[in-house]
Amino acid sequence: MKKYTITVLAFVLVALCIVTGCKQKPSAFPLSLATLEQIHSGQLSYEERDGEIFVSVTDSSGDCHIHRLNHKGHSRLDALEILQKKQTELEKAGPQGADTKIQKSRGENWAVLDGDWPVEPKGIPEMLLGSRAYLERTLAGKANDLERSNVKEILSRWDAYSCQLLPMTEKHDGRKIVVMRFFPTREPVGMFRKWRIEPVIVRGGGNDYWSLRYDPEKKEYSGLVVNASK
């Protein structure tokens, strides 16, 4: 039965890809509504299959991926309405207006990935500002020499970073946290073209790549981790 289910799902996704003209194999990587709201260019189509909603996203270069929509906290009808509005928005923007809309978007340097619970996008700018304040307090506190060096370098290049936010639930106590992964904004043009949808995970890179944990209930930051230099 399990093998049959996997085969059927694969067939559905391939069929979707053919219908929408995708150039790449469908990933069916989960797409949250928060991330959907941050898409301001390209094309979008969607389809319901077997009780799930699959979204096809095509960027300006013609690369297409199919994603399973995660609409936690919203009904199916609400999710379909949001999809319809986003599809209309992209059609009106067209290829010429896309770049301008991206530049004006408040979320141009952050993205919420699909996780265990929905994150309200309106609270993210404050969350990002708080992470900077946390680093400044770390620098003023009892940090060791390596931490001081890393934090100084990060703060000096603060505007050069983008951030992925992954909402998670701690297994041992059920506490909600947001993992914040920071990386150079210049990278999405090359290495991380799908960074608004897929996790950015690299080895090495030093303070170009670092992360924090945020507790939204306590409004506390912790767990600064900076990648090794190699």
XYZ file of N, CA and C in Angstrom:
690
model
N 0.823 -1.203 0.000
C 0.000 0.000 0.000
C 0.865 1.264 0.000
N 1.912 1.276 0.782
C 2.802 2.436 0.872
C 3.464 2.697 -0.466
N 3.920 1.628 -1.122
C 4.570 1.767 -2.414
C 3.591 2.320 -3.424
N 2.325 1.842 -3.364
C 1.298 2.287 -4.302
C 1.022 3.775 -4.116
N 0.947 4.225 -2.851
C 0.673 5.637 -2.566
C 1.768 6.523 -3.121
N 3.039 6.127 -2.909
C 4.164 6.907 -3.410
C 4.132 6.986 -4.929
N 3.781 5.866 -5.579
C 3.727 5.834 -7.037
C 2.652 6.767 -7.567
N 1.475 6.753 -6.915
C 0.379 7.614 -7.342
C 0.753 9.080 -7.195
N 1.370 9.453 -6.069
C 1.764 10.831 -5.839
C 2.773 11.281 -6.876
N 3.738 10.429 -7.186
C 4.737 10.765 -8.191
C 4.068 11.020 -9.540
N 3.070 10.170 -9.880
C 2.360 10.328 -11.150
C 1.613 11.651 -11.200
N 0.965 12.006 -10.073
C 0.214 13.259 -10.010
C 1.131 14.453 -10.219
N 2.279 14.440 -9.561
C 3.210 15.561 -9.659
C 3.795 15.694 -11.059
N 4.113 14.569 -11.675
C 4.629 14.610 -13.043
C 3.574 15.173 -13.980
N 2.310 14.739 -13.785
C 1.228 15.241 -14.623
C 1.059 16.747 -14.450
N 1.154 17.208 -13.214
C 1.063 18.642 -12.948
C 2.172 19.407 -13.651
N 3.360 18.846 -13.618
C 4.506 19.506 -14.225
C 4.317 19.632 -15.726
N 3.772 18.589 -16.365
C 3.551 18.622 -17.802
C 2.514 19.680 -18.158
N 1.433 19.730 -17.369
C 0.357 20.676 -17.638
C 0.831 22.119 -17.524
N 1.659 22.413 -16.513
C 2.091 23.790 -16.269
C 3.351 24.156 -17.030
N 3.953 23.237 -17.734
C 5.116 23.557 -18.545
C 6.406 23.661 -17.768
N 6.506 23.017 -16.621
C 7.723 23.087 -15.814
C 8.898 22.483 -16.565
N 10.066 23.101 -16.391
C 11.275 22.606 -17.020
C 12.032 21.637 -16.137
N 11.707 21.630 -14.815
C 12.420 20.777 -13.892
C 11.451 19.791 -13.252
N 11.987 18.747 -12.662
C 11.149 17.786 -11.968
C 10.507 18.450 -10.757
N 9.234 18.142 -10.465
C 8.571 18.762 -9.332
C 9.180 18.301 -8.017
N 9.380 19.260 -7.096
C 9.970 18.923 -5.808
C 8.896 18.616 -4.768
N 7.686 19.189 -4.961
C 6.601 19.083 -3.972
C 7.077 19.556 -2.603
N 8.099 20.417 -2.571
C 8.589 20.960 -1.309
C 7.497 21.838 -0.711
N 7.198 21.716 0.585
C 6.100 22.484 1.181
C 6.274 23.987 1.003
N 5.185 24.665 0.724
C 5.163 26.112 0.554
C 4.136 26.683 1.519
N 4.575 27.580 2.405
C 3.653 28.171 3.368
C 2.997 29.408 2.766
N 1.866 29.811 3.340
C 1.180 31.011 2.866
C 2.016 32.261 3.118
N 2.785 32.265 4.216
C 3.653 33.414 4.501
C 4.697 33.582 3.412
N 5.285 32.464 2.950
C 6.263 32.530 1.877
C 5.595 32.925 0.567
N 4.405 32.412 0.340
C 3.665 32.758 -0.876
C 3.463 34.265 -0.992
N 3.162 34.908 0.133
C 2.918 36.352 0.115
C 4.161 37.141 -0.293
N 5.338 36.523 -0.161
C 6.583 37.226 -0.476
C 7.005 37.075 -1.931
N 6.257 36.332 -2.716
C 6.557 36.161 -4.144
C 5.951 37.328 -4.909
N 6.777 38.090 -5.611
C 6.303 39.284 -6.309
C 6.674 39.296 -7.791
N 7.173 38.190 -8.298
C 7.505 38.132 -9.716
C 7.317 36.713 -10.216
N 7.257 36.563 -11.544
C 7.106 35.242 -12.133
C 5.649 34.896 -12.392
N 5.365 33.592 -12.441
C 4.017 33.119 -12.717
C 3.614 32.092 -11.669
N 2.321 31.959 -11.471
C 1.824 31.030 -10.465
C 0.546 30.364 -10.972
N 0.456 29.067 -10.754
C -0.777 28.337 -11.017
C -0.957 27.312 -9.906
N -2.162 26.788 -9.750
C -2.403 25.846 -8.662
C -3.512 24.876 -9.053
N -3.559 23.765 -8.329
C -4.532 22.728 -8.617
C -4.751 21.885 -7.365
N -5.983 21.459 -7.155
C -6.321 20.579 -6.039
C -6.278 19.129 -6.501
N -5.596 18.297 -5.721
C -5.547 16.873 -6.014
C -5.586 16.082 -4.711
N -6.516 15.150 -4.620
C -6.593 14.246 -3.471
C -6.609 14.987 -2.140
N -7.347 16.094 -2.095
C -7.491 16.834 -0.849
C -6.348 17.775 -0.537
N -5.342 17.863 -1.404
C -4.218 18.771 -1.194
C -4.164 19.786 -2.322
N -3.483 20.906 -2.060
C -3.326 21.961 -3.058
C -1.867 21.988 -3.498
N -1.650 21.866 -4.791
C -0.304 21.922 -5.349
C -0.139 23.234 -6.125
N 0.968 23.935 -5.854
C 1.218 25.246 -6.447
C 2.442 25.167 -7.352
N 2.290 25.636 -8.572
C 3.396 25.694 -9.520
C 3.909 27.128 -9.579
N 5.192 27.329 -9.257
C 5.802 28.657 -9.247
C 6.899 28.697 -10.307
N 6.784 29.624 -11.241
C 7.775 29.795 -12.304
C 8.432 31.146 -12.139
N 9.774 31.180 -12.025
C 10.465 32.462 -11.848
C 10.696 33.132 -13.196
N 11.324 34.312 -13.167
C 11.501 35.105 -14.385
C 12.416 34.449 -15.405
N 13.244 33.490 -14.976
C 14.139 32.809 -15.899
C 13.499 31.565 -16.510
N 12.287 31.232 -16.088
C 11.579 30.094 -16.655
C 11.694 28.817 -15.847
N 12.439 28.847 -14.752
C 12.552 27.664 -13.889
C 11.256 27.485 -13.110
N 10.771 26.263 -13.073
C 9.476 25.993 -12.449
C 9.607 24.893 -11.398
N 8.944 25.098 -10.265
C 8.889 24.079 -9.214
C 7.444 23.936 -8.753
N 7.069 22.718 -8.412
C 5.742 22.462 -7.878
C 5.854 22.188 -6.378
N 4.973 22.810 -5.609
C 5.036 22.715 -4.156
C 3.681 22.324 -3.584
N 3.728 21.586 -2.514
C 2.515 21.274 -1.751
C 2.239 22.429 -0.801
N 1.062 23.019 -0.891
C 0.739 24.188 -0.074
C 0.403 23.775 1.354
N 1.086 24.396 2.302
C 0.778 24.215 3.721
C -0.023 25.432 4.166
N -1.311 25.264 4.414
C -2.139 26.404 4.807
C -2.628 26.254 6.249
N -1.708 25.854 7.135
C -2.046 25.754 8.560
C -2.616 27.081 9.062
N -3.697 26.998 9.813
C -4.304 28.202 10.353
C -5.306 28.847 9.414
N -5.433 28.315 8.196
C -6.381 28.840 7.221
C -7.192 27.685 6.635
N -8.434 27.937 6.334
C -9.255 26.914 5.699
C -8.837 26.733 4.248
N -9.306 25.664 3.639
C -8.988 25.405 2.226
C -9.521 26.541 1.357
N -10.738 27.013 1.645
C -11.331 28.087 0.851
C -10.542 29.384 0.992
N -10.096 29.685 2.220
C -9.278 30.884 2.431
C -7.970 30.782 1.651
N -7.363 29.585 1.673
C -6.100 29.384 0.960
C -6.290 29.571 -0.537
N -7.375 29.059 -1.072
C -7.643 29.201 -2.506
C -7.889 30.660 -2.876
N -8.533 31.395 -1.988
C -8.762 32.818 -2.236
C -7.441 33.585 -2.256
N -6.549 33.248 -1.323
C -5.232 33.894 -1.285
C -4.444 33.569 -2.545
N -4.503 32.325 -2.977
C -3.820 31.924 -4.207
C -4.350 32.689 -5.417
N -5.670 32.840 -5.487
C -6.268 33.565 -6.605
C -5.800 35.020 -6.640
N -5.760 35.654 -5.469
C -5.299 37.044 -5.385
C -3.833 37.159 -5.793
N -3.005 36.213 -5.340
C -1.582 36.247 -5.687
C -1.393 36.029 -7.184
N -2.153 35.108 -7.759
C -2.062 34.846 -9.193
C -2.428 36.103 -9.992
N -3.483 36.779 -9.580
C -3.902 38.015 -10.251
C -2.855 39.109 -10.100
N -2.262 39.199 -8.895
C -1.218 40.201 -8.645
C -0.030 40.005 -9.583
N 0.402 38.754 -9.744
C 1.555 38.466 -10.601
C 1.241 38.734 -12.065
N 0.018 38.431 -12.467
C -0.383 38.684 -13.850
C -0.400 40.179 -14.150
N -0.854 40.985 -13.186
C -0.885 42.436 -13.372
C 0.516 43.035 -13.348
N 1.389 42.468 -12.490
C 2.751 43.001 -12.385
C 3.505 42.814 -13.687
N 3.396 41.611 -14.262
C 4.080 41.348 -15.513
C 5.581 41.375 -15.350
N 6.339 41.074 -16.391
C 7.803 41.024 -16.311
C 8.448 42.368 -16.054
N 7.808 43.490 -16.496
C 8.442 44.794 -16.337
C 8.305 45.335 -14.920
N 7.176 45.044 -14.261
C 6.959 45.589 -12.930
C 7.489 44.736 -11.808
N 7.988 43.545 -12.137
C 8.375 42.591 -11.100
C 9.514 43.092 -10.241
N 10.584 43.605 -10.864
C 11.762 44.036 -10.100
C 11.414 45.154 -9.138
N 10.583 46.111 -9.596
C 10.205 47.231 -8.737
C 9.420 46.753 -7.535
N 8.519 45.798 -7.733
C 7.715 45.290 -6.623
C 8.586 44.567 -5.614
N 9.608 43.862 -6.083
C 10.514 43.180 -5.164
C 11.261 44.183 -4.313
N 11.751 45.255 -4.945
C 12.531 46.255 -4.222
C 11.695 46.952 -3.153
N 10.396 47.115 -3.412
C 9.543 47.822 -2.470
C 8.969 46.907 -1.405
N 9.150 45.600 -1.552
C 8.568 44.647 -0.604
C 9.286 44.717 0.739
N 8.521 44.764 1.834
C 9.131 44.780 3.168
C 9.888 43.493 3.437
N 9.476 42.419 2.769
C 10.113 41.139 3.001
C 11.169 40.798 1.982
N 11.807 41.805 1.386
C 12.754 41.521 0.318
C 13.992 40.789 0.821
N 14.316 40.892 2.108
C 15.520 40.236 2.601
C 15.216 39.148 3.637
N 13.973 38.652 3.665
C 13.659 37.539 4.568
C 12.575 36.665 3.954
N 12.509 35.431 4.451
C 11.500 34.489 3.981
C 11.157 33.534 5.112
N 9.876 33.207 5.232
C 9.424 32.233 6.221
C 9.268 30.884 5.520
N 10.010 29.882 5.992
C 9.909 28.549 5.425
C 8.772 27.773 6.085
N 8.329 26.737 5.411
C 7.292 25.885 5.963
C 7.818 25.195 7.220
N 7.058 25.297 8.314
C 7.508 24.700 9.571
C 6.367 24.102 10.356
N 6.523 24.053 11.678
C 5.548 23.386 12.545
C 4.333 24.248 12.868
N 4.451 25.553 12.700
C 3.345 26.455 13.035
C 3.489 27.739 12.216
N 2.371 28.453 11.990
C 2.417 29.656 11.143
C 3.024 30.853 11.866
N 3.825 31.628 11.141
C 4.432 32.850 11.670
C 3.740 34.048 11.032
N 3.382 35.045 11.848
C 2.759 36.253 11.327
C 3.835 37.129 10.674
N 3.761 37.350 9.364
C 4.790 38.149 8.677
C 4.950 39.559 9.234
N 3.847 40.151 9.747
C 3.928 41.535 10.216
C 4.866 41.699 11.413
N 5.144 40.600 12.140
C 6.019 40.702 13.301
C 7.483 40.461 12.997
N 7.795 40.108 11.761
C 9.168 39.714 11.426
C 10.142 40.890 11.415
N 9.796 42.064 10.862
C 10.755 43.186 10.932
C 11.221 43.482 12.354
N 10.284 43.429 13.315
C 10.652 43.651 14.718
C 11.555 42.530 15.220
N 11.292 41.312 14.795
C 12.114 40.175 15.187
C 13.550 40.336 14.680
N 13.685 40.823 13.451
C 15.016 41.031 12.871
C 15.770 42.143 13.599
N 15.075 43.230 13.908
C 15.706 44.312 14.659
C 16.153 43.819 16.037
N 15.343 42.972 16.644
C 15.695 42.421 17.948
C 16.932 41.552 17.889
N 17.118 40.845 16.774
C 18.309 40.000 16.648
C 19.575 40.851 16.591
N 19.479 42.005 15.958
C 20.638 42.901 15.930
C 20.950 43.444 17.327
N 19.898 43.816 18.044
C 20.086 44.311 19.404
C 20.704 43.231 20.289
N 20.314 41.981 20.068
C 20.887 40.870 20.839
C 22.392 40.754 20.577
N 22.787 40.912 19.324
C 24.214 40.848 18.997
C 24.976 41.998 19.649
N 24.373 43.164 19.666
C 25.023 44.322 20.292
C 25.197 44.103 21.796
N 24.200 43.475 22.432
C 24.326 43.159 23.860
C 25.396 42.096 24.083
N 25.483 41.141 23.138
C 26.518 40.105 23.244
C 27.901 40.730 23.192
N 28.063 41.695 22.301
C 29.350 42.368 22.152
C 29.705 43.168 23.405
N 28.701 43.723 24.043
C 28.937 44.522 25.252
C 29.087 43.657 26.496
N 28.783 42.393 26.390
C 28.835 41.499 27.534
C 30.154 40.766 27.667
N 30.070 39.511 28.132
C 31.275 38.737 28.435
C 31.590 37.730 27.328
N 31.539 38.167 26.091
C 31.854 37.290 24.964
C 33.361 37.036 24.912
N 33.720 35.846 24.414
C 35.151 35.566 24.257
C 35.674 36.241 22.995
N 36.984 36.130 22.766
C 37.618 36.845 21.645
C 37.044 36.428 20.295
N 36.800 35.118 20.106
C 36.271 34.647 18.832
C 34.857 35.169 18.604
N 34.025 35.137 19.666
C 32.660 35.650 19.552
C 32.670 37.143 19.223
N 33.551 37.876 19.894
C 33.634 39.316 19.636
C 34.022 39.592 18.188
N 34.975 38.848 17.696
C 35.433 39.032 16.316
C 34.307 38.759 15.325
N 33.593 37.664 15.545
C 32.498 37.312 14.646
C 31.368 38.334 14.705
N 30.963 38.717 15.919
C 29.854 39.652 16.078
C 30.194 41.015 15.491
N 31.408 41.488 15.693
C 31.827 42.770 15.114
C 31.727 42.732 13.590
N 32.186 41.637 13.004
C 32.144 41.504 11.552
C 30.702 41.444 11.046
N 29.853 40.716 11.750
C 28.447 40.604 11.352
C 27.758 41.964 11.429
N 27.950 42.678 12.528
C 27.303 43.978 12.688
C 27.791 44.992 11.660
N 29.052 44.901 11.284
C 29.597 45.838 10.292
C 28.998 45.609 8.909
N 28.434 44.413 8.684
C 27.860 44.088 7.373
C 26.377 43.738 7.502
N 25.720 44.298 8.494
C 24.352 43.901 8.807
C 23.416 43.976 7.599
N 23.498 45.037 6.840
C 22.575 45.223 5.711
C 22.887 44.303 4.538
N 23.954 43.536 4.633
C 24.329 42.644 3.532
C 23.723 41.253 3.672
N 22.969 41.022 4.756
C 22.432 39.680 5.003
C 20.956 39.561 4.634
N 20.584 38.359 4.228
C 19.182 37.951 4.147
C 18.949 36.898 5.222
N 17.677 36.624 5.510
C 17.373 35.718 6.615
C 16.224 34.781 6.260
N 16.410 33.507 6.562
C 15.347 32.518 6.494
C 14.854 32.255 7.913
N 13.536 32.163 8.080
C 12.957 31.895 9.395
C 12.201 30.578 9.346
N 12.579 29.664 10.228
C 11.953 28.348 10.265
C 11.270 28.146 11.614
N 9.921 28.130 11.662
C 9.210 27.901 12.928
C 9.230 26.427 13.307
N 9.694 26.147 14.524
C 9.817 24.769 14.977
C 9.226 24.610 16.378
N 8.950 23.375 16.743
C 8.479 23.053 18.095
C 9.493 22.144 18.760
N 9.968 22.540 19.939
C 10.936 21.734 20.670
C 10.308 20.394 21.064
N 11.007 19.310 20.788
C 10.450 17.986 21.073
C 10.354 17.702 22.566
N 11.289 18.219 23.349
C 11.319 17.851 24.763
C 10.308 18.602 25.625
N 9.903 19.817 25.192
C 8.966 20.562 26.038
C 7.833 21.232 25.247
N 7.791 21.042 23.946
C 6.716 21.610 23.141
C 6.806 23.111 22.942
N 7.932 23.703 23.330
C 8.088 25.158 23.214
C 8.278 25.566 21.756
N 7.637 26.659 21.362
C 7.783 27.174 20.003
C 9.047 28.019 19.892
N 9.796 27.800 18.824
C 10.972 28.629 18.554
C 11.011 28.951 17.061
N 11.760 29.983 16.729
C 12.020 30.314 15.329
C 13.530 30.254 15.114
N 13.952 29.390 14.202
C 15.372 29.331 13.837
C 15.596 30.358 12.737
N 16.524 31.278 12.983
C 16.811 32.349 12.030
C 18.176 32.080 11.390
N 18.168 31.807 10.101
C 19.410 31.543 9.369
C 19.759 32.757 8.508
N 20.941 33.313 8.728
C 21.390 34.484 7.982
C 22.470 34.090 6.975
N 22.455 34.747 5.824
C 23.426 34.466 4.772
C 23.541 35.704 3.876
N 24.595 35.823 3.063
C 24.789 37.032 2.248
C 23.685 37.203 1.203
N 23.121 38.393 1.148
C 22.070 38.673 0.173
C 22.547 38.454 -1.249
N 23.819 38.643 -1.505
C 24.333 38.482 -2.872
C 24.206 37.054 -3.371
N 24.134 36.083 -2.464
C 24.137 34.683 -2.866
C 22.890 34.212 -3.605
N 21.678 34.727 -3.282
C 20.507 34.195 -3.966
C 20.554 34.299 -5.486
N 21.309 35.260 -5.988
C 21.419 35.403 -7.434
C 22.097 34.190 -8.039
N 22.991 33.577 -7.286
C 23.723 32.429 -7.809
C 23.374 31.134 -7.128
N 23.973 30.890 -5.967
C 23.838 29.605 -5.296
C 22.426 29.319 -4.815
N 21.747 30.323 -4.307
C 20.490 30.080 -3.609
C 19.317 30.761 -4.313
N 19.041 30.362 -5.512
C 17.981 30.996 -6.289
C 16.602 30.719 -5.693
N 16.472 29.618 -4.967
C 15.184 29.247 -4.376
C 15.172 29.477 -2.871
N 15.931 30.458 -2.407
C 16.106 30.610 -0.967
C 14.821 31.009 -0.245
N 13.841 31.552 -0.942
C 12.587 31.912 -0.285
C 11.712 30.689 -0.020
N 12.090 29.560 -0.589
C 11.282 28.356 -0.472
C 12.052 27.188 0.132
N 13.332 27.072 -0.222
C 14.127 25.926 0.202
C 15.223 26.348 1.177
N 15.549 25.523 2.169
C 16.537 25.886 3.188
C 17.925 26.151 2.596
N 18.605 27.145 3.146
C 19.998 27.420 2.807
C 20.867 26.717 3.838
N 21.550 25.674 3.411
C 22.415 24.905 4.307
C 23.772 24.759 3.650
N 24.810 25.290 4.276
C 26.160 25.216 3.722
C 27.136 24.799 4.815
N 28.271 24.297 4.379
C 29.376 24.020 5.293
C 30.439 25.099 5.103
N 30.991 25.549 6.218
C 32.019 26.573 6.116
C 31.410 27.938 5.821
N 32.269 28.846 5.366
C 31.805 30.185 5.017
C 32.012 31.224 6.099
N 32.374 30.765 7.319
C 32.631 31.717 8.395
C 31.422 32.566 8.736
N 31.670 33.845 9.087
C 30.567 34.687 9.533
C 29.686 35.201 8.401
N 29.870 34.678 7.200
C 28.887 34.914 6.145
C 27.597 34.153 6.445
N 27.718 33.073 7.231
C 26.579 32.203 7.510
C 26.474 31.982 9.022
N 25.373 32.427 9.599
C 25.208 32.311 11.042
C 23.718 32.190 11.372
N 23.429 31.787 12.597
C 22.031 31.550 12.968
C 21.781 31.922 14.424
N 20.496 32.161 14.713
C 20.021 32.438 16.063
C 18.738 31.659 16.296
N 18.378 31.497 17.555
C 17.091 30.914 17.936
C 16.295 31.991 18.662
N 15.007 32.069 18.340
C 14.147 33.093 18.948
C 12.928 32.436 19.577
N 12.649 32.808 20.828
C 11.481 32.327 21.553
C 10.413 33.422 21.482
N 9.353 33.241 20.648
C 8.367 34.313 20.480
C 7.530 34.589 21.721
N 7.395 33.603 22.608
C 6.609 33.810 23.819
C 7.378 34.666 24.824
N 8.661 34.335 25.009
C 9.483 35.087 25.949
C 10.168 36.292 25.296
N 10.123 36.320 23.945
C 10.806 37.371 23.168
C 12.295 37.399 23.505
N 12.879 36.207 23.519
C 14.290 36.060 23.858
C 15.054 35.385 22.718
N 16.317 35.799 22.566
C 17.206 35.222 21.554
C 18.281 34.401 22.257
N 18.767 33.383 21.577
C 19.810 32.547 22.145
C 20.480 31.749 21.025
N 21.534 31.030 21.403
C 22.124 30.046 20.502
C 22.787 30.624 19.267
N 23.556 31.698 19.411
C 24.287 32.224 18.257
C 25.286 31.164 17.765
N 25.173 30.794 16.500
C 26.085 29.839 15.880
C 26.628 30.453 14.602
N 27.941 30.500 14.494
C 28.606 31.008 13.289
C 29.331 29.850 12.617
N 29.177 29.728 11.327
C 29.826 28.643 10.607
C 31.339 28.677 10.757
N 31.936 27.512 10.684
C 33.398 27.435 10.667
C 33.910 28.106 9.402
N 35.161 28.528 9.425
C 35.717 29.221 8.266
C 35.852 28.313 7.061
N 36.004 26.997 7.306
C 36.138 26.046 6.187
C 35.173 24.906 6.381
